[in-house]
CSV table of C-alpha atoms in Angstrom, one decimal:
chain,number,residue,atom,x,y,z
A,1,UNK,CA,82.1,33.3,85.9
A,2,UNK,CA,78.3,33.3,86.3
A,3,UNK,CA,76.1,34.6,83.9
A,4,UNK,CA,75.6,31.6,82.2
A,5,UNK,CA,74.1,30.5,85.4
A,6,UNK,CA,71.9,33.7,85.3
A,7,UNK,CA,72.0,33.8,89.1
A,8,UNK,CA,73.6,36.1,91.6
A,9,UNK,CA,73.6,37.1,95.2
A,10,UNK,CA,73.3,39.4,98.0
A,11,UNK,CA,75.4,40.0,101.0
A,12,UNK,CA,72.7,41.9,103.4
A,13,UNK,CA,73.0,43.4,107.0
A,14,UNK,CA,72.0,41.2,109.4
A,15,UNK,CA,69.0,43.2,110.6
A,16,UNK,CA,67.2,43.3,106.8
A,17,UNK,CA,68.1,39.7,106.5
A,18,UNK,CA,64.2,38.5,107.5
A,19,UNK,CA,62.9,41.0,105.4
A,20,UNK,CA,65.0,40.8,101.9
A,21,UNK,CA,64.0,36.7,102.5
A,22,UNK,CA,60.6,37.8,102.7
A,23,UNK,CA,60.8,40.0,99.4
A,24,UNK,CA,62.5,37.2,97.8
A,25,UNK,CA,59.9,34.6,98.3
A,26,UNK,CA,57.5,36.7,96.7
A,27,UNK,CA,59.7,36.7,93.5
A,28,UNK,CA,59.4,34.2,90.7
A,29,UNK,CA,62.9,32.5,90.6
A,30,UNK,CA,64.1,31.4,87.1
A,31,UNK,CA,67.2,29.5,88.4
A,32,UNK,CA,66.7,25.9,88.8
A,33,UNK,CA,67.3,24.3,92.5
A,34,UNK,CA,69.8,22.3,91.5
A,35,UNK,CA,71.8,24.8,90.3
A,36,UNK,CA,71.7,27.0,93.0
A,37,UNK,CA,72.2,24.4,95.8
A,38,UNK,CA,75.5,23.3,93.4
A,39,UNK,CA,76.5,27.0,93.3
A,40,UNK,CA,76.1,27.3,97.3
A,41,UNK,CA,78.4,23.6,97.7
A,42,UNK,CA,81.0,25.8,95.0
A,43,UNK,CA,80.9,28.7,97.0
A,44,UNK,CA,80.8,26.7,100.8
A,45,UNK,CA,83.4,24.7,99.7
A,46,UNK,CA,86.1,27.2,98.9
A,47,UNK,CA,86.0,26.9,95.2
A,48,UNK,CA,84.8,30.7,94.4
A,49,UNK,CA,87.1,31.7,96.9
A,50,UNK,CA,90.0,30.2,95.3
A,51,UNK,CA,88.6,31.3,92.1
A,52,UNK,CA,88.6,35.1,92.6
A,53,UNK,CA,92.1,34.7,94.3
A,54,UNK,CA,93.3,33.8,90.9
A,55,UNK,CA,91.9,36.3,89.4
A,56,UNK,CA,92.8,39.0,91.5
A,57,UNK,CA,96.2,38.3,90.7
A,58,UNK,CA,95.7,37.9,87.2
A,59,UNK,CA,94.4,41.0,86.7
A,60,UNK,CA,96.5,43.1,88.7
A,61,UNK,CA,99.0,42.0,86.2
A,62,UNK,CA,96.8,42.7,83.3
A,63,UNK,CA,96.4,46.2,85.0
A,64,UNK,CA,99.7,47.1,85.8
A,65,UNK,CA,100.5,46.1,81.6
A,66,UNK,CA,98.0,48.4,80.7
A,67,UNK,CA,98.7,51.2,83.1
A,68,UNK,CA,102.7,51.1,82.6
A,69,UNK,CA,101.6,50.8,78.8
A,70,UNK,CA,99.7,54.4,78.9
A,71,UNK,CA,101.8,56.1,81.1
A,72,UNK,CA,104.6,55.0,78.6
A,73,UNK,CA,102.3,57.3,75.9
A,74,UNK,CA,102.0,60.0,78.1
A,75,UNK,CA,98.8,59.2,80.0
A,76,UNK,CA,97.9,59.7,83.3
A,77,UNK,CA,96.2,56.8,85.3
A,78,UNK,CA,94.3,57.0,88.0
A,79,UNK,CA,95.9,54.4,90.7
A,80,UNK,CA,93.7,52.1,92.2
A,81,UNK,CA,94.1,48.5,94.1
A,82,UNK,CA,91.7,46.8,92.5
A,83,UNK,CA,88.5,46.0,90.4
A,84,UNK,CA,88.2,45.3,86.1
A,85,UNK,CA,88.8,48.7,85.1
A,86,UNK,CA,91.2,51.8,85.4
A,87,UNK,CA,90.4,55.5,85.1
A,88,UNK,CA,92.8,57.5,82.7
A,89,UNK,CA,92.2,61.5,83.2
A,90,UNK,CA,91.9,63.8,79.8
A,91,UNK,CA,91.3,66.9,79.4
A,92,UNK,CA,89.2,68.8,77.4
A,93,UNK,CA,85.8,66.7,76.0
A,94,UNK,CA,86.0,62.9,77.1
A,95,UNK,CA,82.7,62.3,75.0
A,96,UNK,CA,84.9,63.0,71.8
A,97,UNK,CA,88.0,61.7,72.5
A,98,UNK,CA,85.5,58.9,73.4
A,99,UNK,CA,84.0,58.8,69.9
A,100,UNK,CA,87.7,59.6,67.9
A,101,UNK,CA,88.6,55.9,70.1
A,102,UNK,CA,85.6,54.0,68.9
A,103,UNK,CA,86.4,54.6,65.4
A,104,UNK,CA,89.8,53.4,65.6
A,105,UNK,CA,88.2,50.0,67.2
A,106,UNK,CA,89.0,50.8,71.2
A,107,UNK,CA,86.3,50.2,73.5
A,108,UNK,CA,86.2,53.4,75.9
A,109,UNK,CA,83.5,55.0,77.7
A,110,UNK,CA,83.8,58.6,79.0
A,111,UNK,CA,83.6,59.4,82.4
A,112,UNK,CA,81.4,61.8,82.3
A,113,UNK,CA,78.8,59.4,81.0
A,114,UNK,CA,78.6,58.2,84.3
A,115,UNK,CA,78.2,61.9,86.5
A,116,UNK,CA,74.8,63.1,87.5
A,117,UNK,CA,76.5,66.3,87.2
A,118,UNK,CA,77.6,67.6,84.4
A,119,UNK,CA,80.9,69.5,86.0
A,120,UNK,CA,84.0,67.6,86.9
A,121,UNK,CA,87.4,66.0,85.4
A,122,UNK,CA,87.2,64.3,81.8
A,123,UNK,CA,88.2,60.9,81.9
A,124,UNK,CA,88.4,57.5,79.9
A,125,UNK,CA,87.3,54.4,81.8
A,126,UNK,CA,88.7,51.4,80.5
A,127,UNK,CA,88.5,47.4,81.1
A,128,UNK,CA,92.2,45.8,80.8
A,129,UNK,CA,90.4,41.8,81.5
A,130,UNK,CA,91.8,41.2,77.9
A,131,UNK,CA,94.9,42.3,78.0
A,132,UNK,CA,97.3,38.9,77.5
A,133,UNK,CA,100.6,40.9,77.4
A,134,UNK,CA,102.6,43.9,78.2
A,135,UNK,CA,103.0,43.8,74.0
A,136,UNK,CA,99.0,44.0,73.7
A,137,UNK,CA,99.2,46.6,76.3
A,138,UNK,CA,101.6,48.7,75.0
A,139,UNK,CA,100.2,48.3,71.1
A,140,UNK,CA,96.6,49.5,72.5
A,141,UNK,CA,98.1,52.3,74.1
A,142,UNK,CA,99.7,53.5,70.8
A,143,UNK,CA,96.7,52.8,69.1
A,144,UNK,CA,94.4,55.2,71.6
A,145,UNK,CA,97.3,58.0,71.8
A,146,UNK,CA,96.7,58.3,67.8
A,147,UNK,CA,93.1,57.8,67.7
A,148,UNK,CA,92.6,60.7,70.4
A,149,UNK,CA,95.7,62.8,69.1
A,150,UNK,CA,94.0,66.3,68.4
């Protein structure tokens, strides 16, 4: 909802409140006042609140699609309550099944991309925000179970 407004925001512990403020005023700030004192009356009066309500909802729809979709194809998702992204475990290289996706037009990133140790569980990590339909859902899921079929 915001990068247009290339602006953002902290929530900080009470006691490093002074000095993050401090940091900050040291900081060149690219975002106009205007803007941000609009953004603070948006967030104040409800309106992000309301906002990300929406799209909690929205996408917990978009995920269950996607997950029922994979797990349809033989997949197995990772459950989770929330965020933009699911987990689907593989075995075997993620990197290449990772690759074998790309070329078929799927936009995957391994798991393993994201260790800082090299052992562990393959897996594909996935964003379902685009998903508009258990039909898009299901196609994708067909489409990934042939582009990573060995």
């Amino acid at each position: 909802m915001f990068p247009a407004l290339r602006t953002a925001w902290l929530v900080v512990p009470t006691p490093l409140v002074a000095r993050f403020h401090q940091t900050a005023e040291r900081q060149s700030c690219t975002v106009p006042t205007l803007w941000q004192q609009t953004l603070a009356d948006f967030i104040q009066q409800g309106h992000f609140w309301r906002h990300l309500k929406k799209m909690r909802a929205s996408y917990s729809q978009r995920r269950q699609w996607l997950e029922s979709a994979l797990q349809a194809q033989g997949f197995q998702v990772t459950p989770q309550l929330g965020g933009i992204q699911l987990v689907m475990s593989v075995s075997g290289d993620d990197r290449l099944l990772v690759r074998r996706a790309v070329v078929a037009g799927l936009a995957v990133q391994a798991l393993s991309d994201w260790r800082i140790r090299h052992a562990g569980e393959g897996g594909l990590l996935m964003s379902f925000t685009n998903i508009r339909s258990p039909a898009m859902a299901d196609g994708l899921a067909r489409r990934l179970r042939e582009a990573i079929a060995i």
